Amino acid sequence: MQRRDFVKQSAAIAASVTILSRSSSAAEAERPVIGHGDYRYRVINDWAKVSPLRYPILNCHEMVQDRDGQLIMVGDHPHNNIMIFDKSGELLSTWGTMFPGGHGLTLVDEGDEQNLLVTDSGWTLDANGKSIRNAGRVTKTTRDGRVIFDIGHPQTIGLYEPGDFFNPTETAVADNGDIYVADGYGKDFIIQYNWKGEYIRHFGGRDNDDPNQNLKNAHGVAIDRRDPNQPLLVCTSRSECCFKYFTLDGQYVKTVALPNMRICRPVVDDTNIYAGVCWSTPKEGGSAWKGHTGFMTILDGDKVVSNPGGTEPEYQDGKLQKSYQTDDCPFMHGHDVCVDDDKNLYVCQWNANHTAPIKLERV
């Protein structure tokens, strides 16, 4: 190649790179930014690089990040329950067909190992696409899918009566290894087991003399370690639009009201709690629970500081006012939020037209 031709080709390549760079920058600039205050995010709808034909998704229910930086998602498609991504959105692996009601996912730190607690709610689809209610269970597995043990129906230990529904939605693990199971689609109890899966106690439910002890749709549960001197259990009472806090032995502490937010599980990270809002009631009213009215909410301490996909939080006389989905509707049903080590968020949705997780890049 003559030098003159080489210069021309180099110039063409440089121009192409510049155009691609500008196109990429333009694409980034066109992505919407949502949220409020210090918690604003760029929406990346096409983050997950996954073939819907080869790796179909029914509902993305929850996601966690392990110590290797992998993002592990649980869903309820009968062909693949667990999907594992890297932070760029590449699908690394999938496993599991034994959790047709796959709903909850919790990491268990055990020294050199990290294992999983997978919660199957028991709600599945039959061959005609109709929802059917089975008994749920909690299964401890390795990260690559080897089953360690199951926590089954509390009837087997005399805790529930024959015919009582057990449809767990979530788990949390204390520092001593105790496992807390939220029976969010069943009797609304929080059931405490030791690290071996042996029953210790239960609390919550719907029929206590003290209404503060009641939980209505106990959809989520998490250990709140933000005060190292007093770790607490934060529980979702979704039908009451609030989080309720308990000691680790089940004594009521406080309630944080979240008006108009049917929240899912609390995700504790640094000083924040993140949660998906599965649905809300529009200002004009009339929305059924399947209406696409969800968003995200973020608390700093006990105060809501941002509602990505929702209206800006407003307090009057110290009380949070109702929040609503924004008109651009970036989400349908916010079911879970995963926070990575760069403080980006990954949103899993229920009833969202087989949507893969959406990345919210912090700006």
Tab-separated table of C-alpha atoms in Angstrom:
chain	number	residue	atom	x	y	z
A	1	MET	CA	0.000	0.000	0.000
A	2	GLN	CA	1.305	3.452	-0.951
A	3	ARG	CA	1.687	6.029	1.766
A	4	ARG	CA	-0.988	8.225	0.134
A	5	ASP	CA	-3.525	5.373	0.234
A	6	PHE	CA	-2.543	4.508	3.795
A	7	VAL	CA	-3.168	8.098	4.921
A	8	LYS	CA	-6.578	8.113	3.214
A	9	GLN	CA	-7.562	4.814	4.831
A	10	SER	CA	-6.375	5.967	8.255
A	11	ALA	CA	-8.372	9.165	7.908
A	12	ALA	CA	-11.480	7.175	6.961
A	13	ILE	CA	-11.066	4.874	9.959
A	14	ALA	CA	-10.585	7.863	12.267
A	15	ALA	CA	-13.722	9.498	10.857
A	16	SER	CA	-15.687	6.284	11.377
A	17	VAL	CA	-14.506	5.999	14.967
A	18	THR	CA	-15.486	9.632	15.558
A	19	ILE	CA	-18.952	9.021	14.100
A	20	LEU	CA	-19.413	5.897	16.205
A	21	SER	CA	-18.248	7.760	19.291
A	22	ARG	CA	-20.660	10.605	18.595
A	23	SER	CA	-23.462	8.120	17.899
A	24	SER	CA	-22.742	6.348	21.172
A	25	SER	CA	-22.663	9.642	23.039
A	26	ALA	CA	-25.911	10.696	21.375
A	27	ALA	CA	-27.528	7.392	22.345
A	28	GLU	CA	-26.428	7.862	25.935
A	29	ALA	CA	-27.751	11.409	25.941
A	30	GLU	CA	-31.139	10.185	24.691
A	31	ARG	CA	-31.581	7.719	27.542
A	32	PRO	CA	-33.999	9.164	30.111
A	33	VAL	CA	-32.766	10.128	33.557
A	34	ILE	CA	-35.161	9.516	36.438
A	35	GLY	CA	-35.129	9.948	40.200
A	36	HIS	CA	-34.661	12.852	42.565
A	37	GLY	CA	-31.970	14.669	44.539
A	38	ASP	CA	-28.731	12.721	44.853
A	39	TYR	CA	-30.425	9.535	43.633
A	40	ARG	CA	-30.863	9.995	39.888
A	41	TYR	CA	-30.366	7.287	37.286
A	42	ARG	CA	-30.009	6.813	33.544
A	43	VAL	CA	-32.431	4.125	32.300
A	44	ILE	CA	-30.816	1.330	30.257
A	45	ASN	CA	-33.661	-0.859	29.070
A	46	ASP	CA	-31.458	-3.031	26.832
A	47	TRP	CA	-28.863	-3.885	29.493
A	48	ALA	CA	-29.581	-7.632	29.579
A	49	LYS	CA	-28.169	-9.412	26.513
A	50	VAL	CA	-30.388	-12.447	26.480
A	51	SER	CA	-32.255	-14.273	23.712
A	52	PRO	CA	-35.967	-14.506	24.584
A	53	LEU	CA	-36.262	-17.610	22.424
A	54	ARG	CA	-33.359	-19.548	23.916
A	55	TYR	CA	-33.687	-18.188	27.456
A	56	PRO	CA	-37.314	-17.120	27.912
A	57	ILE	CA	-38.413	-15.018	30.885
A	58	LEU	CA	-41.862	-15.063	32.458
A	59	ASN	CA	-41.413	-12.776	35.479
A	60	CYS	CA	-38.151	-11.376	36.825
A	61	HIS	CA	-38.731	-11.581	40.552
A	62	GLU	CA	-35.496	-10.827	42.392
A	63	MET	CA	-31.763	-10.322	41.890
A	64	VAL	CA	-28.657	-10.307	44.115
A	65	GLN	CA	-24.969	-9.581	43.499
A	66	ASP	CA	-22.509	-12.141	44.833
A	67	ARG	CA	-18.975	-11.487	46.074
A	68	ASP	CA	-17.589	-12.255	42.592
A	69	GLY	CA	-19.639	-9.420	41.101
A	70	GLN	CA	-22.090	-11.733	39.346
A	71	LEU	CA	-25.758	-10.743	39.243
A	72	ILE	CA	-28.023	-13.694	40.021
A	73	MET	CA	-31.710	-13.474	39.113
A	74	VAL	CA	-34.596	-15.738	40.075
A	75	GLY	CA	-37.683	-16.041	37.920
A	76	ASP	CA	-40.580	-18.413	37.406
A	77	HIS	CA	-40.211	-19.584	33.822
A	78	PRO	CA	-40.342	-23.398	33.808
A	79	HIS	CA	-37.312	-23.626	31.464
A	80	ASN	CA	-34.870	-21.593	33.557
A	81	ASN	CA	-35.337	-20.402	37.123
A	82	ILE	CA	-31.892	-18.911	37.776
A	83	MET	CA	-30.107	-16.598	35.323
A	84	ILE	CA	-26.601	-15.293	36.062
A	85	PHE	CA	-25.292	-12.103	34.422
A	86	ASP	CA	-22.110	-10.091	34.552
A	87	LYS	CA	-22.314	-6.343	35.103
A	88	SER	CA	-22.237	-5.652	31.359
A	89	GLY	CA	-25.452	-7.644	30.934
A	90	GLU	CA	-23.902	-10.739	29.358
A	91	LEU	CA	-25.693	-13.925	30.346
A	92	LEU	CA	-23.095	-16.226	31.924
A	93	SER	CA	-25.202	-19.257	32.792
A	94	THR	CA	-28.639	-20.532	33.746
A	95	TRP	CA	-29.843	-23.418	35.854
A	96	GLY	CA	-32.904	-24.850	37.533
A	97	THR	CA	-36.347	-26.034	36.487
A	98	MET	CA	-37.440	-27.128	39.966
A	99	PHE	CA	-38.805	-23.723	41.064
A	100	PRO	CA	-41.878	-23.047	38.890
A	101	GLY	CA	-42.980	-20.453	41.454
A	102	GLY	CA	-39.492	-18.941	41.847
A	103	HIS	CA	-39.974	-15.698	43.776
A	104	GLY	CA	-37.349	-14.880	46.440
A	105	LEU	CA	-33.548	-14.994	46.427
A	106	THR	CA	-31.168	-14.422	49.343
A	107	LEU	CA	-27.393	-14.773	49.579
A	108	VAL	CA	-26.044	-16.732	52.554
A	109	ASP	CA	-22.457	-15.875	53.574
A	110	GLU	CA	-20.791	-18.865	55.176
A	111	GLY	CA	-17.089	-18.135	55.515
A	112	ASP	CA	-15.406	-19.070	52.257
A	113	GLU	CA	-18.711	-19.964	50.631
A	114	GLN	CA	-21.758	-18.041	49.454
A	115	ASN	CA	-24.898	-20.074	49.029
A	116	LEU	CA	-28.463	-19.205	48.061
A	117	LEU	CA	-31.886	-19.448	49.622
A	118	VAL	CA	-34.418	-19.787	46.814
A	119	THR	CA	-38.056	-19.164	47.724
A	120	ASP	CA	-40.747	-20.813	45.618
A	121	SER	CA	-44.090	-19.169	46.426
A	122	GLY	CA	-46.138	-22.089	45.119
A	123	TRP	CA	-48.009	-19.936	42.607
A	124	THR	CA	-47.482	-21.391	39.117
A	125	LEU	CA	-49.175	-21.571	35.730
A	126	ASP	CA	-50.859	-24.674	34.384
A	127	ALA	CA	-50.714	-25.840	30.759
A	128	ASN	CA	-53.437	-23.349	29.828
A	129	GLY	CA	-51.717	-20.382	31.455
A	130	LYS	CA	-54.054	-20.316	34.461
A	131	SER	CA	-52.625	-19.573	37.908
A	132	ILE	CA	-52.736	-22.498	40.320
A	133	ARG	CA	-51.844	-22.519	44.008
A	134	ASN	CA	-49.468	-25.168	45.266
A	135	ALA	CA	-47.608	-25.374	48.565
A	136	GLY	CA	-44.403	-23.330	48.495
A	137	ARG	CA	-40.978	-24.042	49.944
A	138	VAL	CA	-37.558	-22.586	50.660
A	139	THR	CA	-34.509	-24.365	49.270
A	140	LYS	CA	-30.879	-23.812	50.178
A	141	THR	CA	-28.572	-24.356	47.204
A	142	THR	CA	-25.043	-23.678	46.098
A	143	ARG	CA	-24.612	-20.872	43.590
A	144	ASP	CA	-24.361	-23.427	40.785
A	145	GLY	CA	-27.588	-25.166	41.772
A	146	ARG	CA	-26.749	-28.124	44.016
A	147	VAL	CA	-29.548	-28.579	46.559
A	148	ILE	CA	-28.412	-28.588	50.209
A	149	PHE	CA	-31.763	-28.814	52.027
A	150	ASP	CA	-35.430	-27.754	51.869
A	151	ILE	CA	-37.664	-25.985	54.367
A	152	GLY	CA	-41.098	-27.313	53.597
A	153	HIS	CA	-44.680	-26.826	54.754
A	154	PRO	CA	-44.968	-25.850	58.464
A	155	GLN	CA	-47.756	-28.435	58.791
A	156	THR	CA	-45.003	-31.072	58.963
A	157	ILE	CA	-43.794	-29.628	62.299
A	158	GLY	CA	-47.269	-28.950	63.722
A	159	LEU	CA	-47.123	-25.193	63.214
A	160	TYR	CA	-49.888	-25.027	60.563
A	161	GLU	CA	-53.112	-26.980	60.467
A	162	PRO	CA	-54.022	-29.267	57.553
A	163	GLY	CA	-55.446	-27.094	54.801
A	164	ASP	CA	-53.523	-23.961	55.823
A	165	PHE	CA	-51.784	-22.351	52.876
A	166	PHE	CA	-48.001	-21.918	52.984
A	167	ASN	CA	-46.879	-19.642	50.169
A	168	PRO	CA	-43.573	-18.014	51.195
A	169	THR	CA	-42.261	-15.008	49.311
A	170	GLU	CA	-38.896	-14.106	50.861
A	171	THR	CA	-36.175	-14.961	53.367
A	172	ALA	CA	-33.539	-13.117	55.396
A	173	VAL	CA	-30.486	-14.492	57.200
A	174	ALA	CA	-29.118	-13.123	60.484
A	175	ASP	CA	-25.425	-13.039	61.395
A	176	ASN	CA	-25.817	-16.182	63.517
A	177	GLY	CA	-27.310	-18.040	60.548
A	178	ASP	CA	-30.963	-17.892	61.676
A	179	ILE	CA	-33.341	-17.926	58.716
A	180	TYR	CA	-36.499	-15.789	58.660
A	181	VAL	CA	-39.168	-16.906	56.182
A	182	ALA	CA	-41.953	-14.488	55.196
A	183	ASP	CA	-45.153	-16.378	54.362
A	184	GLY	CA	-46.356	-13.397	52.349
A	185	TYR	CA	-48.924	-15.187	50.188
A	186	GLY	CA	-50.038	-17.553	52.936
A	187	LYS	CA	-50.740	-16.740	56.608
A	188	ASP	CA	-48.475	-13.647	56.775
A	189	PHE	CA	-46.275	-15.079	59.505
A	190	ILE	CA	-42.545	-14.503	59.807
A	191	ILE	CA	-41.163	-17.936	60.732
A	192	GLN	CA	-37.726	-18.127	62.342
A	193	TYR	CA	-35.499	-21.186	61.898
A	194	ASN	CA	-31.912	-21.820	62.925
A	195	TRP	CA	-29.136	-22.348	60.387
A	196	LYS	CA	-30.045	-26.042	60.128
A	197	GLY	CA	-33.660	-25.303	59.262
A	198	GLU	CA	-35.043	-26.149	62.719
A	199	TYR	CA	-38.057	-24.130	63.914
A	200	ILE	CA	-37.501	-21.484	66.637
A	201	ARG	CA	-40.588	-19.209	66.684
A	202	HIS	CA	-43.048	-17.310	64.535
A	203	PHE	CA	-44.692	-13.899	64.769
A	204	GLY	CA	-46.698	-11.494	62.622
A	205	GLY	CA	-49.817	-12.893	61.034
A	206	ARG	CA	-53.118	-11.048	60.794
A	207	ASP	CA	-55.005	-11.688	64.052
A	208	ASN	CA	-53.003	-10.081	66.872
A	209	ASP	CA	-54.609	-8.000	69.620
A	210	ASP	CA	-52.000	-5.329	68.935
A	211	PRO	CA	-52.457	-4.224	65.284
A	212	ASN	CA	-48.806	-3.167	65.173
A	213	GLN	CA	-47.902	-6.856	65.276
A	214	ASN	CA	-50.065	-7.626	62.244
A	215	LEU	CA	-48.679	-8.042	58.751
A	216	LYS	CA	-50.878	-7.899	55.685
A	217	ASN	CA	-49.177	-9.382	52.637
A	218	ALA	CA	-45.802	-9.897	54.346
A	219	HIS	CA	-44.106	-9.805	50.993
A	220	GLY	CA	-40.522	-9.059	52.040
A	221	VAL	CA	-38.122	-9.365	54.956
A	222	ALA	CA	-34.531	-8.208	55.497
A	223	ILE	CA	-31.967	-7.755	58.266
A	224	ASP	CA	-31.324	-4.048	58.898
A	225	ARG	CA	-27.771	-3.683	60.236
A	226	ARG	CA	-27.536	0.091	59.853
A	227	ASP	CA	-27.339	0.437	63.637
A	228	PRO	CA	-24.634	-2.099	64.552
A	229	ASN	CA	-25.756	-2.006	68.177
A	230	GLN	CA	-29.324	-2.998	67.327
A	231	PRO	CA	-29.885	-5.048	64.199
A	232	LEU	CA	-33.566	-5.177	63.323
A	233	LEU	CA	-35.847	-7.153	61.089
A	234	VAL	CA	-37.647	-4.975	58.546
A	235	CYS	CA	-40.795	-6.567	57.139
A	236	THR	CA	-43.048	-5.503	54.310
A	237	SER	CA	-46.741	-5.118	55.037
A	238	ARG	CA	-47.639	-4.466	51.428
A	239	SER	CA	-51.392	-4.111	51.769
A	240	GLU	CA	-50.812	-1.516	54.501
A	241	CYS	CA	-48.227	0.352	52.378
A	242	CYS	CA	-45.535	0.292	55.042
A	243	PHE	CA	-42.446	-1.326	56.488
A	244	LYS	CA	-42.703	-2.665	60.035
A	245	TYR	CA	-39.618	-3.149	62.169
A	246	PHE	CA	-39.161	-5.897	64.757
A	247	THR	CA	-36.372	-7.107	67.003
A	248	LEU	CA	-34.771	-10.354	65.906
A	249	ASP	CA	-36.990	-12.210	68.387
A	250	GLY	CA	-40.191	-10.686	66.990
A	251	GLN	CA	-40.945	-7.676	69.209
A	252	TYR	CA	-42.516	-4.724	67.400
A	253	VAL	CA	-40.354	-1.570	67.188
A	254	LYS	CA	-41.812	0.918	64.675
A	255	THR	CA	-43.648	1.489	61.387
A	256	VAL	CA	-42.467	3.522	58.392
A	257	ALA	CA	-45.494	4.538	56.324
A	258	LEU	CA	-45.206	4.705	52.524
A	259	PRO	CA	-48.613	6.025	51.388
A	260	ASN	CA	-49.920	4.655	48.089
A	261	MET	CA	-46.886	2.384	47.619
A	262	ARG	CA	-47.558	-1.367	47.451
A	263	ILE	CA	-43.935	-2.147	48.177
A	264	CYS	CA	-42.077	-5.411	47.772
A	265	ARG	CA	-38.992	-6.502	49.695
A	266	PRO	CA	-36.682	-4.027	51.440
A	267	VAL	CA	-33.085	-4.007	50.165
A	268	VAL	CA	-30.686	-2.507	52.707
A	269	ASP	CA	-27.482	-0.905	51.404
A	270	ASP	CA	-25.334	1.548	53.436
A	271	THR	CA	-27.764	4.089	54.941
A	272	ASN	CA	-30.446	3.354	52.358
A	273	ILE	CA	-33.374	1.060	51.858
A	274	TYR	CA	-34.441	0.422	48.257
A	275	ALA	CA	-37.703	-1.222	47.223
A	276	GLY	CA	-39.809	-1.891	44.188
A	277	VAL	CA	-43.321	-0.471	44.218
A	278	CYS	CA	-45.354	-3.200	42.586
A	279	TRP	CA	-48.361	-0.985	41.990
A	280	SER	CA	-50.012	2.212	43.169
A	281	THR	CA	-53.350	3.964	42.777
A	282	PRO	CA	-53.350	6.753	40.138
A	283	LYS	CA	-54.526	10.204	41.192
A	284	GLU	CA	-57.732	9.689	39.241
A	285	GLY	CA	-58.266	6.326	41.001
A	286	GLY	CA	-59.677	3.180	39.507
A	287	SER	CA	-56.515	1.094	39.106
A	288	ALA	CA	-56.753	-2.644	39.660
A	289	TRP	CA	-53.788	-4.389	41.291
A	290	LYS	CA	-52.653	-5.639	37.885
A	291	GLY	CA	-52.541	-2.126	36.474
A	292	HIS	CA	-49.091	-1.029	35.290
A	293	THR	CA	-48.555	1.617	37.963
A	294	GLY	CA	-45.235	0.677	39.572
A	295	PHE	CA	-41.982	2.538	40.276
A	296	MET	CA	-39.021	2.436	42.702
A	297	THR	CA	-38.556	4.100	46.072
A	298	ILE	CA	-35.380	4.919	48.026
A	299	LEU	CA	-35.164	5.811	51.706
A	300	ASP	CA	-32.276	7.402	53.553
A	301	GLY	CA	-32.836	6.396	57.136
A	302	ASP	CA	-36.618	6.405	57.459
A	303	LYS	CA	-37.192	9.234	54.955
A	304	VAL	CA	-38.028	8.741	51.267
A	305	VAL	CA	-35.511	10.740	49.221
A	306	SER	CA	-36.186	9.547	45.668
A	307	ASN	CA	-38.861	7.734	43.662
A	308	PRO	CA	-37.310	6.692	40.320
A	309	GLY	CA	-40.214	6.348	37.927
A	310	GLY	CA	-42.492	8.025	40.458
A	311	THR	CA	-43.312	11.541	41.578
A	312	GLU	CA	-40.927	13.457	43.809
A	313	PRO	CA	-41.428	12.609	47.501
A	314	GLU	CA	-43.250	15.342	49.410
A	315	TYR	CA	-43.497	15.749	53.162
A	316	GLN	CA	-46.014	17.928	54.970
A	317	ASP	CA	-45.679	18.404	58.730
A	318	GLY	CA	-43.243	15.513	58.743
A	319	LYS	CA	-45.620	13.098	57.004
A	320	LEU	CA	-44.965	11.609	53.587
A	321	GLN	CA	-47.713	12.392	51.091
A	322	LYS	CA	-48.911	9.977	48.436
A	323	SER	CA	-46.554	9.186	45.565
A	324	TYR	CA	-47.639	8.260	42.037
A	325	GLN	CA	-46.169	6.792	38.880
A	326	THR	CA	-44.908	9.455	36.466
A	327	ASP	CA	-46.619	10.000	33.122
A	328	ASP	CA	-43.740	8.502	31.124
A	329	CYS	CA	-44.251	5.145	32.928
A	330	PRO	CA	-40.669	3.786	32.794
A	331	PHE	CA	-41.741	0.715	34.788
A	332	MET	CA	-44.829	-1.460	34.914
A	333	HIS	CA	-44.494	-3.309	38.232
A	334	GLY	CA	-41.368	-2.718	40.308
A	335	HIS	CA	-40.801	-6.037	42.064
A	336	ASP	CA	-37.183	-5.876	43.227
A	337	VAL	CA	-34.069	-3.699	43.210
A	338	CYS	CA	-30.498	-5.001	43.225
A	339	VAL	CA	-27.764	-2.513	44.194
A	340	ASP	CA	-24.320	-3.244	42.738
A	341	ASP	CA	-20.962	-2.155	44.151
A	342	ASP	CA	-21.038	1.020	41.994
A	343	LYS	CA	-24.501	1.964	43.370
A	344	ASN	CA	-26.204	1.217	40.065
A	345	LEU	CA	-29.604	-0.431	40.314
A	346	TYR	CA	-31.116	-3.394	38.489
A	347	VAL	CA	-34.904	-3.513	38.430
A	348	CYS	CA	-36.809	-6.787	38.244
A	349	GLN	CA	-40.470	-6.598	37.261
A	350	TRP	CA	-43.536	-8.783	37.612
A	351	ASN	CA	-46.306	-8.814	34.999
A	352	ALA	CA	-44.211	-6.719	32.624
A	353	ASN	CA	-44.516	-8.529	29.285
A	354	HIS	CA	-41.573	-10.880	29.904
A	355	THR	CA	-39.191	-7.960	30.513
A	356	ALA	CA	-35.556	-8.694	31.371
A	357	PRO	CA	-33.964	-6.712	34.241
A	358	ILE	CA	-33.524	-2.988	33.549
A	359	LYS	CA	-30.343	-1.208	34.627
A	360	LEU	CA	-30.481	2.182	36.297
A	361	GLU	CA	-27.031	3.756	35.997
A	362	ARG	CA	-26.365	6.260	38.756
A	363	VAL	CA	-25.550	9.769	37.507
